[in-house]
Amino acid sequence: MDKINVKALAKINLGLDVVRKREDVYHEVRMIMQTIHLYDQLLITKKKEQGISITANLDFLPTDESNLIYKAAKLLQETYEMKEGVSVKLQKYIPIAAGMAGGSTDAAAVLYGMNELFHLGIKRQKLMELGAQIGADVPYCLMRGTALAEGIGEKLKSLPPVPKCPVLIAKPGIGVSTKYVYENLKLDEHTKHPNIYAQVAAIRKHDLKGITAHMGNLLETVTIPKYPVIDEIKRCMMESGALAAMMSGSGPTVFGLFEDEHTAQNAYSQMKQSKLAKQVYLTSIYNNRRQ
């Protein structure tokens, strides 16, 4: 085998709370991470000569050392003293800078794919530890499924699968700086935190309506006042029958969970007609984990 195709799946946050600001530059979080069936496609090919080459279907994507794909490949090459090189052909579909871990999941796909392609025999836990050197979301993107993330996002606990349901994704044509969001987040005695543990309890009961009833993202308190279109998208989804709609990560992507496909299809049409979002996808919860 000299090449392998790998799907790099996107994530949403079913709940996102910021517990406190640490003395370093990081914040402690409590989040429910969930994989969805929206993905980038990576074709990873062995090269006899050393080095890393990346091509992508989007011209504006960097393909140099700043790309997390490059960083993941280089990390494996250096850690395991690999003599062969690798080329990666990326088909990018996950919205960029969208709060959906698009770069992190591509890096995770490279770690997974190169481990298989070069028969490195690295166990998943070790791959996750390596992934943490690249980015906080990379270990989860290797893990997949439903998980509680704590600390700075690196402490992961697997949870039972969320009921499979339609997921509507809408990204407006704006960019949001994660750094800006966290720098402007106010945490004090008046902060209303989402109840992540109540959501975990609903997940354990396989209760979709209980899960959606406790959805909340503290970062919306910063992002929505600056970008009101996020709230407009949420409102459009709710009026179209979503059980709940929320911003994922630091935004600006909004997702809505639906009870049935028919309602979700109608909501997809309404969202497209509204012109509120530049990218709109109808997908679903993804529960299969890599073995």
Coordinates of C-alpha atoms in Angstrom, one line a residue, residues 6-291:
V6 CA -8.8 9.4 5.0
K7 CA -11.9 11.4 5.9
A8 CA -11.3 14.2 8.3
L9 CA -14.6 14.9 10.1
A10 CA -15.8 18.2 11.5
K11 CA -16.9 18.8 15.1
I12 CA -19.5 20.9 16.8
N13 CA -19.8 21.9 20.5
L14 CA -23.1 20.8 21.9
G15 CA -22.2 22.8 25.0
L16 CA -19.4 25.2 25.7
D17 CA -18.6 26.8 29.1
V18 CA -15.5 28.7 30.2
V19 CA -14.8 27.9 33.8
R20 CA -12.1 30.4 34.5
K21 CA -9.1 32.3 33.1
R22 CA -5.8 30.9 34.1
E23 CA -2.6 32.8 34.9
D24 CA -1.1 31.8 31.6
V25 CA -2.8 32.7 28.3
Y26 CA -5.3 29.9 28.4
H27 CA -8.8 29.5 29.7
E28 CA -10.2 26.4 31.4
V29 CA -13.2 25.1 29.6
R30 CA -16.0 22.5 29.9
M31 CA -17.4 21.4 26.6
I32 CA -19.4 18.6 24.9
M33 CA -17.6 17.8 21.6
Q34 CA -19.6 16.0 18.9
T35 CA -18.4 14.7 15.5
I36 CA -20.7 15.3 12.5
H37 CA -20.8 13.8 9.1
L38 CA -19.2 16.7 7.3
Y39 CA -15.6 16.1 6.2
D40 CA -12.5 17.0 4.3
Q41 CA -10.9 14.2 2.1
L42 CA -7.2 13.6 2.3
L43 CA -5.2 11.4 -0.1
I44 CA -1.9 10.6 1.6
T45 CA 0.8 9.1 -0.6
K46 CA 4.3 7.7 0.2
K47 CA 7.3 9.3 -1.5
K48 CA 10.7 7.7 -1.8
E49 CA 12.5 11.1 -1.3
Q50 CA 12.3 12.8 2.0
G51 CA 10.0 15.9 2.5
I52 CA 6.4 16.9 2.7
S53 CA 4.3 18.3 -0.1
I54 CA 0.7 19.5 0.1
T55 CA -1.8 20.4 -2.6
A56 CA -5.3 21.7 -1.9
N57 CA -8.5 22.4 -3.9
L58 CA -8.6 26.0 -2.5
D59 CA -5.9 28.3 -3.9
F60 CA -5.8 30.5 -0.8
L61 CA -5.0 27.7 1.7
P62 CA -1.3 27.8 2.8
T63 CA 0.6 24.6 2.0
D64 CA 3.8 25.4 3.8
E65 CA 5.1 24.8 7.4
S66 CA 2.2 26.9 8.8
N67 CA -0.4 24.3 7.7
L68 CA -1.3 21.9 10.5
I69 CA -1.2 19.0 8.0
Y70 CA 2.5 19.8 7.4
K71 CA 3.1 20.1 11.2
A72 CA 1.5 16.7 11.8
A73 CA 3.5 15.0 9.0
K74 CA 6.8 16.6 10.2
L75 CA 6.1 15.5 13.8
L76 CA 5.8 11.9 12.8
Q77 CA 8.8 12.0 10.5
E78 CA 11.0 13.5 13.2
T79 CA 9.7 11.4 16.1
Y80 CA 10.0 8.1 14.3
E81 CA 13.1 9.0 12.2
M82 CA 11.2 8.2 9.0
K83 CA 13.4 8.0 5.8
E84 CA 10.5 8.3 3.3
G85 CA 8.5 11.5 2.5
V86 CA 4.8 12.0 2.0
S87 CA 2.5 14.0 -0.2
V88 CA -1.0 15.0 0.8
K89 CA -3.8 16.0 -1.5
L90 CA -6.5 17.9 0.4
Q91 CA -10.1 18.3 -0.7
K92 CA -11.4 21.0 1.7
Y93 CA -15.2 21.1 2.4
I94 CA -15.3 22.0 6.1
P95 CA -15.8 25.8 6.4
I96 CA -12.5 27.5 7.3
A97 CA -12.1 29.5 10.5
A98 CA -15.5 28.4 11.5
G99 CA -15.3 26.9 15.0
M100 CA -15.5 23.4 13.6
A101 CA -11.9 22.2 14.1
G102 CA -11.2 22.0 10.3
G103 CA -7.5 22.4 10.6
S104 CA -7.2 20.2 13.6
T105 CA -9.2 17.3 12.0
D106 CA -6.9 17.5 8.9
A107 CA -3.9 17.2 11.2
A108 CA -5.5 14.2 13.0
A109 CA -6.3 12.6 9.7
V110 CA -2.6 12.8 8.7
L111 CA -1.5 11.3 12.0
Y112 CA -4.0 8.5 11.6
G113 CA -3.3 8.0 7.9
M114 CA 0.5 8.0 8.1
N115 CA 0.4 5.6 11.0
E116 CA -1.6 3.1 8.8
L117 CA 0.3 3.8 5.6
F118 CA 3.8 3.4 7.1
H119 CA 2.9 0.6 9.6
L120 CA 4.2 2.6 12.5
G121 CA 2.0 0.7 15.0
I122 CA 1.3 3.7 17.2
K123 CA -1.6 3.1 19.7
R124 CA -4.4 5.7 19.6
Q125 CA -3.5 7.1 23.0
K126 CA 0.0 7.8 21.9
L127 CA -1.3 9.4 18.7
M128 CA -3.5 11.6 20.8
E129 CA -0.5 12.7 22.9
L130 CA 1.4 13.6 19.8
G131 CA -1.7 15.4 18.4
A132 CA -1.8 17.6 21.6
Q133 CA 1.6 19.0 20.5
I134 CA -0.1 20.4 17.3
G135 CA -3.3 21.8 18.7
A136 CA -5.8 21.4 21.6
D137 CA -8.5 19.9 19.3
V138 CA -6.3 17.4 17.6
P139 CA -6.6 14.6 20.3
Y140 CA -10.4 14.8 20.1
C141 CA -10.4 14.7 16.3
L142 CA -8.5 11.4 16.6
M143 CA -11.0 10.1 19.2
R144 CA -14.2 11.2 17.5
G145 CA -17.8 10.6 18.8
T146 CA -19.2 12.3 21.8
A147 CA -16.9 13.5 24.5
L148 CA -16.6 15.8 27.6
A149 CA -13.6 18.0 27.3
E150 CA -12.2 19.8 30.3
G151 CA -9.0 21.6 31.3
I152 CA -7.9 23.6 28.2
G153 CA -9.7 21.0 26.1
E154 CA -7.0 18.3 26.5
K155 CA -8.8 16.2 29.2
L156 CA -11.2 14.0 27.3
K157 CA -13.8 11.6 28.6
S158 CA -15.8 9.5 26.1
L159 CA -19.6 9.7 26.4
P160 CA -22.4 7.4 25.1
P161 CA -23.4 8.3 21.5
V162 CA -25.9 11.2 21.0
P163 CA -29.1 10.1 19.2
K164 CA -28.5 10.4 15.5
C165 CA -30.3 13.4 14.1
P166 CA -30.1 15.9 11.2
V167 CA -27.7 18.8 11.7
L168 CA -28.0 22.1 9.8
I169 CA -24.8 24.0 9.4
A170 CA -24.7 27.7 8.4
K171 CA -21.6 29.9 8.2
P172 CA -22.0 33.6 7.5
G173 CA -19.4 35.3 5.3
I174 CA -17.4 36.7 8.2
G175 CA -14.3 35.7 10.1
V176 CA -14.1 35.6 13.9
S177 CA -10.8 35.8 15.8
T178 CA -10.7 33.2 18.6
K179 CA -8.1 35.4 20.3
Y180 CA -10.5 38.4 20.2
V181 CA -13.4 36.3 21.7
Y182 CA -11.4 35.0 24.6
E183 CA -9.7 38.4 25.3
N184 CA -13.1 40.1 25.5
L185 CA -14.9 37.4 27.5
K186 CA -16.1 38.6 30.9
L187 CA -16.2 36.1 33.7
D188 CA -17.6 37.3 37.1
E189 CA -20.3 36.5 39.7
H190 CA -23.0 37.6 37.2
T191 CA -21.9 35.2 34.4
K192 CA -24.6 32.7 33.5
H193 CA -22.9 29.4 32.7
P194 CA -24.5 26.7 30.7
N195 CA -25.1 23.5 32.6
I196 CA -22.8 21.1 30.9
Y197 CA -23.2 18.3 33.5
A198 CA -27.0 18.4 33.0
Q199 CA -26.3 17.9 29.3
V200 CA -24.0 15.0 30.1
A201 CA -26.9 13.4 32.1
A202 CA -29.3 13.8 29.1
I203 CA -26.7 12.2 26.8
R204 CA -26.4 9.2 29.2
K205 CA -30.2 8.9 29.0
H206 CA -30.1 9.1 25.2
D207 CA -32.6 12.0 25.5
L208 CA -32.3 14.3 22.5
K209 CA -34.7 16.9 23.8
G210 CA -32.9 16.9 27.1
I211 CA -29.6 17.5 25.3
T212 CA -31.0 20.4 23.2
A213 CA -32.7 21.9 26.3
H214 CA -29.3 22.4 27.9
M215 CA -27.4 23.6 24.9
G216 CA -25.4 26.8 25.5
N217 CA -22.2 28.5 24.4
L218 CA -20.7 31.2 26.7
L219 CA -18.7 32.6 23.9
E220 CA -21.9 33.9 22.2
T221 CA -21.9 36.6 24.9
V222 CA -18.9 38.1 23.0
T223 CA -19.5 37.1 19.4
I224 CA -23.2 37.9 18.9
P225 CA -23.0 41.5 20.0
K226 CA -20.1 42.1 17.6
Y227 CA -21.7 40.0 14.8
P228 CA -25.5 40.1 15.0
V229 CA -25.9 38.0 11.9
I230 CA -25.1 35.0 14.1
D231 CA -28.2 35.6 16.2
E232 CA -30.3 36.1 13.0
I233 CA -29.1 32.7 11.7
K234 CA -30.0 31.1 15.1
R235 CA -33.5 32.7 14.9
C236 CA -34.0 31.5 11.3
M237 CA -33.2 28.0 12.4
M238 CA -35.5 28.1 15.4
E239 CA -38.4 29.5 13.3
S240 CA -37.8 26.7 10.8
G241 CA -38.3 24.0 13.5
A242 CA -34.9 23.4 15.1
L243 CA -35.0 21.8 18.6
A244 CA -32.1 24.2 19.4
A245 CA -29.6 26.3 17.5
M246 CA -26.2 27.5 18.7
M247 CA -22.9 28.9 17.6
S248 CA -20.1 26.2 17.5
G249 CA -16.8 27.0 19.2
S250 CA -15.8 30.7 18.9
G251 CA -17.9 31.0 15.8
P252 CA -19.1 32.2 13.4
T253 CA -20.7 28.9 12.3
V254 CA -24.2 28.2 13.7
F255 CA -25.7 24.7 13.8
G256 CA -29.2 23.5 14.5
L257 CA -30.4 20.1 15.6
F258 CA -33.7 18.7 14.2
E259 CA -35.9 15.8 15.2
D260 CA -36.7 14.7 11.6
E261 CA -35.3 14.9 8.1
H262 CA -38.4 16.6 6.6
T263 CA -38.2 19.6 9.0
A264 CA -34.5 19.8 8.5
Q265 CA -34.8 19.8 4.7
N266 CA -37.3 22.7 4.9
A267 CA -35.0 24.6 7.3
Y268 CA -32.1 24.1 4.8
S269 CA -34.2 25.6 2.0
Q270 CA -35.3 28.5 4.3
M271 CA -31.6 29.2 5.3
K272 CA -30.5 29.2 1.7
Q273 CA -33.3 31.6 0.7
S274 CA -32.5 33.9 3.6
K275 CA -29.0 34.7 2.3
L276 CA -27.8 35.0 5.9
A277 CA -25.1 32.4 5.4
K278 CA -22.4 32.0 2.8
Q279 CA -22.1 28.2 3.3
V280 CA -25.0 26.0 4.2
Y281 CA -24.9 22.2 4.7
L282 CA -27.4 19.6 5.9
T283 CA -25.6 16.7 7.5
S284 CA -26.1 14.5 10.6
I285 CA -24.6 13.4 13.9
Y286 CA -21.7 10.9 13.4
N287 CA -21.1 8.3 16.1
N288 CA -18.7 5.8 14.6
R289 CA -15.3 5.9 16.2
R290 CA -12.0 4.9 14.8
Q291 CA -10.8 1.6 16.2

